[in-house]
Each structure stands twice: as structure tokens, then as C-alpha cells.
């Protein structure tokens, strides 16, 4: 460890949460502007208000679900990445994981994240994560709330074998 240099330190940051949640904000603003425009044309109508509420809920609830799931998964965790290992600092304890002890790394991402596109088709396109499985059976989850592009931090590690990328529409932590 003494000859290893710290490559990157990651933790929950507000900017990463904003980047991940930008789809929620954009869609909510767009639907609100559309709702205001419809109300100006049709008058204050309970049907228009109902459609607005349903539109906002249907388009944002999946992203809000993922955001909370990722937030609770990486709450109070800080990671220090070196080329040959990474350290997980959690509350009062720390654990060192060496690259040689990694059995498998799978990154679950949407098509827009895979292409590093700035355009999203859904409010939850930006959410993605990596599942690192150790030879001991322990699993470590690195989500996009820790770093904008999870793959960038995985590339830092000198892994014994190539990591895998799996494209998913909805990157739910429990489903993979």
C-alpha cells in the first residue's frame, strides 16, 4: 500500500445527485409548462390538473425510486481507489479490497450512459452502477451518485480480467 498512489476518492456529492436527477427536473418543468399552457387555453379545469399530476408521477416515480435506492446503498460510504486496490470507508470501519481478490465486475448501464450521451429518453436513463463481486462472495456496489460515470473509476483498477458491461433500460439494484 505504501507504493500505491491514490488515484481517486469518491463519495456521495450533491453534484452527482443533481446530474443523476436532471431528467426528473427537466421532465417536471416541461410538463408544468405544458400544463400551464393547456390551462391558459382551456381554463382552470380539474381534468387538466389531474392529467398534469398523472403525467408528472408516471414520468418521475421510476427515477425517484432509483435515486432513493442508490442513495441508501451508498449512504455514509467513501471509496479510495488505487491502481491495485480500493478501500471502502464506512462509518467507523474501513476495508481494503485488492484487485487480485476480485472475481467479477459487471457495470449495468443504459444505452445513453454507455454512449456518454447528454440526451436522455427517460428520467431514469442517467442511473447506472457497478457490481463488484469478490472471491469471498462479498458484493460491493458503486453507483452513479458517487461518480458521474462509474466505468471511469473501474478503469482505474488493474483488474485480473476484463469487466463486463450490461445494457439495461431500468438499472434496479435488486433485479441484477
XYZ file of C-alpha atoms in Angstrom:
176
model
C 0.000 0.000 0.000
C 2.872 2.402 0.627
C 3.966 2.357 -3.035
C 0.404 2.878 -4.322
C -0.755 6.389 -5.059
C -4.321 7.482 -4.536
C -5.949 7.767 -7.943
C -9.432 8.885 -6.935
C -11.535 9.428 -3.834
C -15.306 9.099 -4.368
C -18.268 9.736 -2.091
C -21.838 10.989 -2.249
C -21.698 14.522 -3.599
C -24.530 16.899 -4.346
C -23.287 17.479 -7.901
C -23.516 13.747 -8.729
C -27.047 13.643 -7.337
C -28.023 16.651 -9.455
C -26.504 15.101 -12.595
C -28.368 11.836 -11.996
C -31.651 13.618 -11.210
C -31.572 16.115 -14.077
C -34.122 14.050 -16.031
C -36.606 14.395 -13.184
C -36.185 18.178 -13.111
C -36.348 18.638 -16.893
C -39.466 16.489 -17.309
C -41.231 18.120 -14.356
C -40.509 21.604 -15.732
C -41.589 20.596 -19.249
C -44.847 19.029 -18.060
C -45.511 22.045 -15.827
C -45.009 24.478 -18.721
C -47.269 22.303 -20.878
C -49.869 22.213 -18.102
C -49.784 25.997 -17.690
C -50.146 26.413 -21.448
C -53.113 23.989 -21.504
C -54.744 25.803 -18.576
C -54.345 29.132 -20.376
C -56.125 27.664 -23.433
C -58.737 25.527 -21.664
C -59.139 27.411 -18.397
C -58.550 26.080 -14.892
C -60.021 22.640 -15.371
C -59.865 19.727 -12.934
C -59.202 17.365 -15.858
C -56.109 19.351 -16.920
C -54.802 19.417 -13.343
C -55.430 15.677 -12.999
C -53.609 14.959 -16.282
C -50.682 17.115 -15.121
C -50.395 15.251 -11.818
C -50.598 11.842 -13.535
C -48.018 12.917 -16.146
C -45.527 14.072 -13.531
C -45.983 10.969 -11.386
C -45.736 8.460 -14.239
C -42.628 10.059 -15.663
C -40.714 10.753 -12.444
C -41.585 7.989 -9.960
C -39.236 5.362 -11.508
C -36.310 7.813 -11.338
C -37.153 8.863 -7.782
C -37.277 5.168 -6.811
C -33.822 4.525 -8.314
C -32.392 7.680 -6.758
C -33.524 6.671 -3.263
C -32.355 3.083 -3.795
C -28.871 4.258 -4.859
C -28.752 6.852 -2.071
C -29.437 4.280 0.654
C -26.996 1.815 -0.918
C -24.024 4.211 -0.780
C -25.022 6.267 2.249
C -22.072 7.077 4.550
C -19.560 5.353 2.262
C -16.333 6.784 0.898
C -14.073 4.902 -1.501
C -10.395 5.464 -2.186
C -9.237 3.940 -5.467
C -5.649 2.951 -6.193
C -4.448 1.035 -9.234
C -4.042 -2.265 -7.363
C -6.786 -1.950 -4.723
C -9.596 0.136 -3.319
C -10.611 0.968 0.226
C -14.177 1.293 1.462
C -14.534 3.657 4.407
C -17.903 3.093 6.054
C -18.849 4.927 9.238
C -16.119 3.919 11.694
C -14.590 0.988 9.778
C -12.533 0.548 6.636
C -11.981 -2.462 4.398
C -9.206 -2.961 1.860
C -10.024 -4.851 -1.343
C -7.173 -5.967 -3.595
C -7.664 -6.373 -7.341
C -6.414 -9.974 -7.139
C -9.361 -10.778 -4.847
C -11.955 -9.551 -7.365
C -13.897 -12.363 -9.004
C -16.137 -10.340 -11.322
C -17.124 -6.759 -12.190
C -20.354 -6.007 -14.040
C -21.438 -2.493 -14.950
C -25.184 -2.074 -15.511
C -25.947 0.977 -17.631
C -28.476 2.445 -20.026
C -27.754 2.998 -23.691
C -27.338 6.758 -23.228
C -24.764 6.267 -20.446
C -22.995 3.594 -22.488
C -22.518 6.143 -25.279
C -21.871 9.004 -22.802
C -24.701 10.883 -24.469
C -26.048 14.096 -22.970
C -29.548 13.213 -24.240
C -31.933 11.052 -22.280
C -35.086 9.272 -23.392
C -36.392 8.672 -19.873
C -36.000 10.321 -16.491
C -34.017 7.314 -15.242
C -31.541 6.947 -18.134
C -28.676 8.503 -16.163
C -28.827 5.924 -13.341
C -26.224 3.150 -13.525
C -23.999 1.122 -11.202
C -21.190 -1.415 -10.955
C -21.444 -4.662 -9.010
C -18.022 -5.859 -7.829
C -18.051 -9.468 -6.634
C -15.126 -10.580 -4.508
C -13.802 -14.156 -4.353
C -15.060 -14.264 -0.755
C -18.620 -13.766 -2.046
C -18.928 -10.204 -0.797
C -20.540 -7.734 -3.194
C -19.709 -4.037 -3.440
C -21.988 -1.634 -5.306
C -20.661 1.604 -6.798
C -23.492 3.845 -8.053
C -23.611 6.957 -10.203
C -24.334 9.016 -7.075
C -20.668 8.502 -6.140
C -19.202 9.337 -9.555
C -20.831 10.588 -12.764
C -19.571 7.693 -14.920
C -18.977 4.549 -12.845
C -16.948 2.946 -15.632
C -14.294 5.678 -15.267
C -13.442 4.518 -11.749
C -13.474 0.812 -12.695
C -10.926 1.526 -15.464
C -8.509 2.796 -12.781
C -8.181 -0.693 -11.289
C -5.701 -3.249 -12.641
C -8.290 -5.997 -12.813
C -7.214 -9.638 -13.243
C -9.832 -9.986 -16.023
C -11.916 -7.624 -18.153
C -15.052 -6.173 -16.623
C -18.415 -6.702 -18.340
C -20.976 -4.107 -19.426
C -24.677 -4.959 -19.453
C -27.140 -2.566 -21.020
C -30.461 -2.259 -19.200
C -33.439 0.038 -19.586
C -34.013 0.223 -15.819
C -30.927 -0.317 -13.628
C -32.599 -1.527 -10.444
C -30.124 -2.785 -7.803
C -32.286 -5.742 -6.710
C -33.062 -7.057 -10.201
C -29.463 -7.850 -11.188
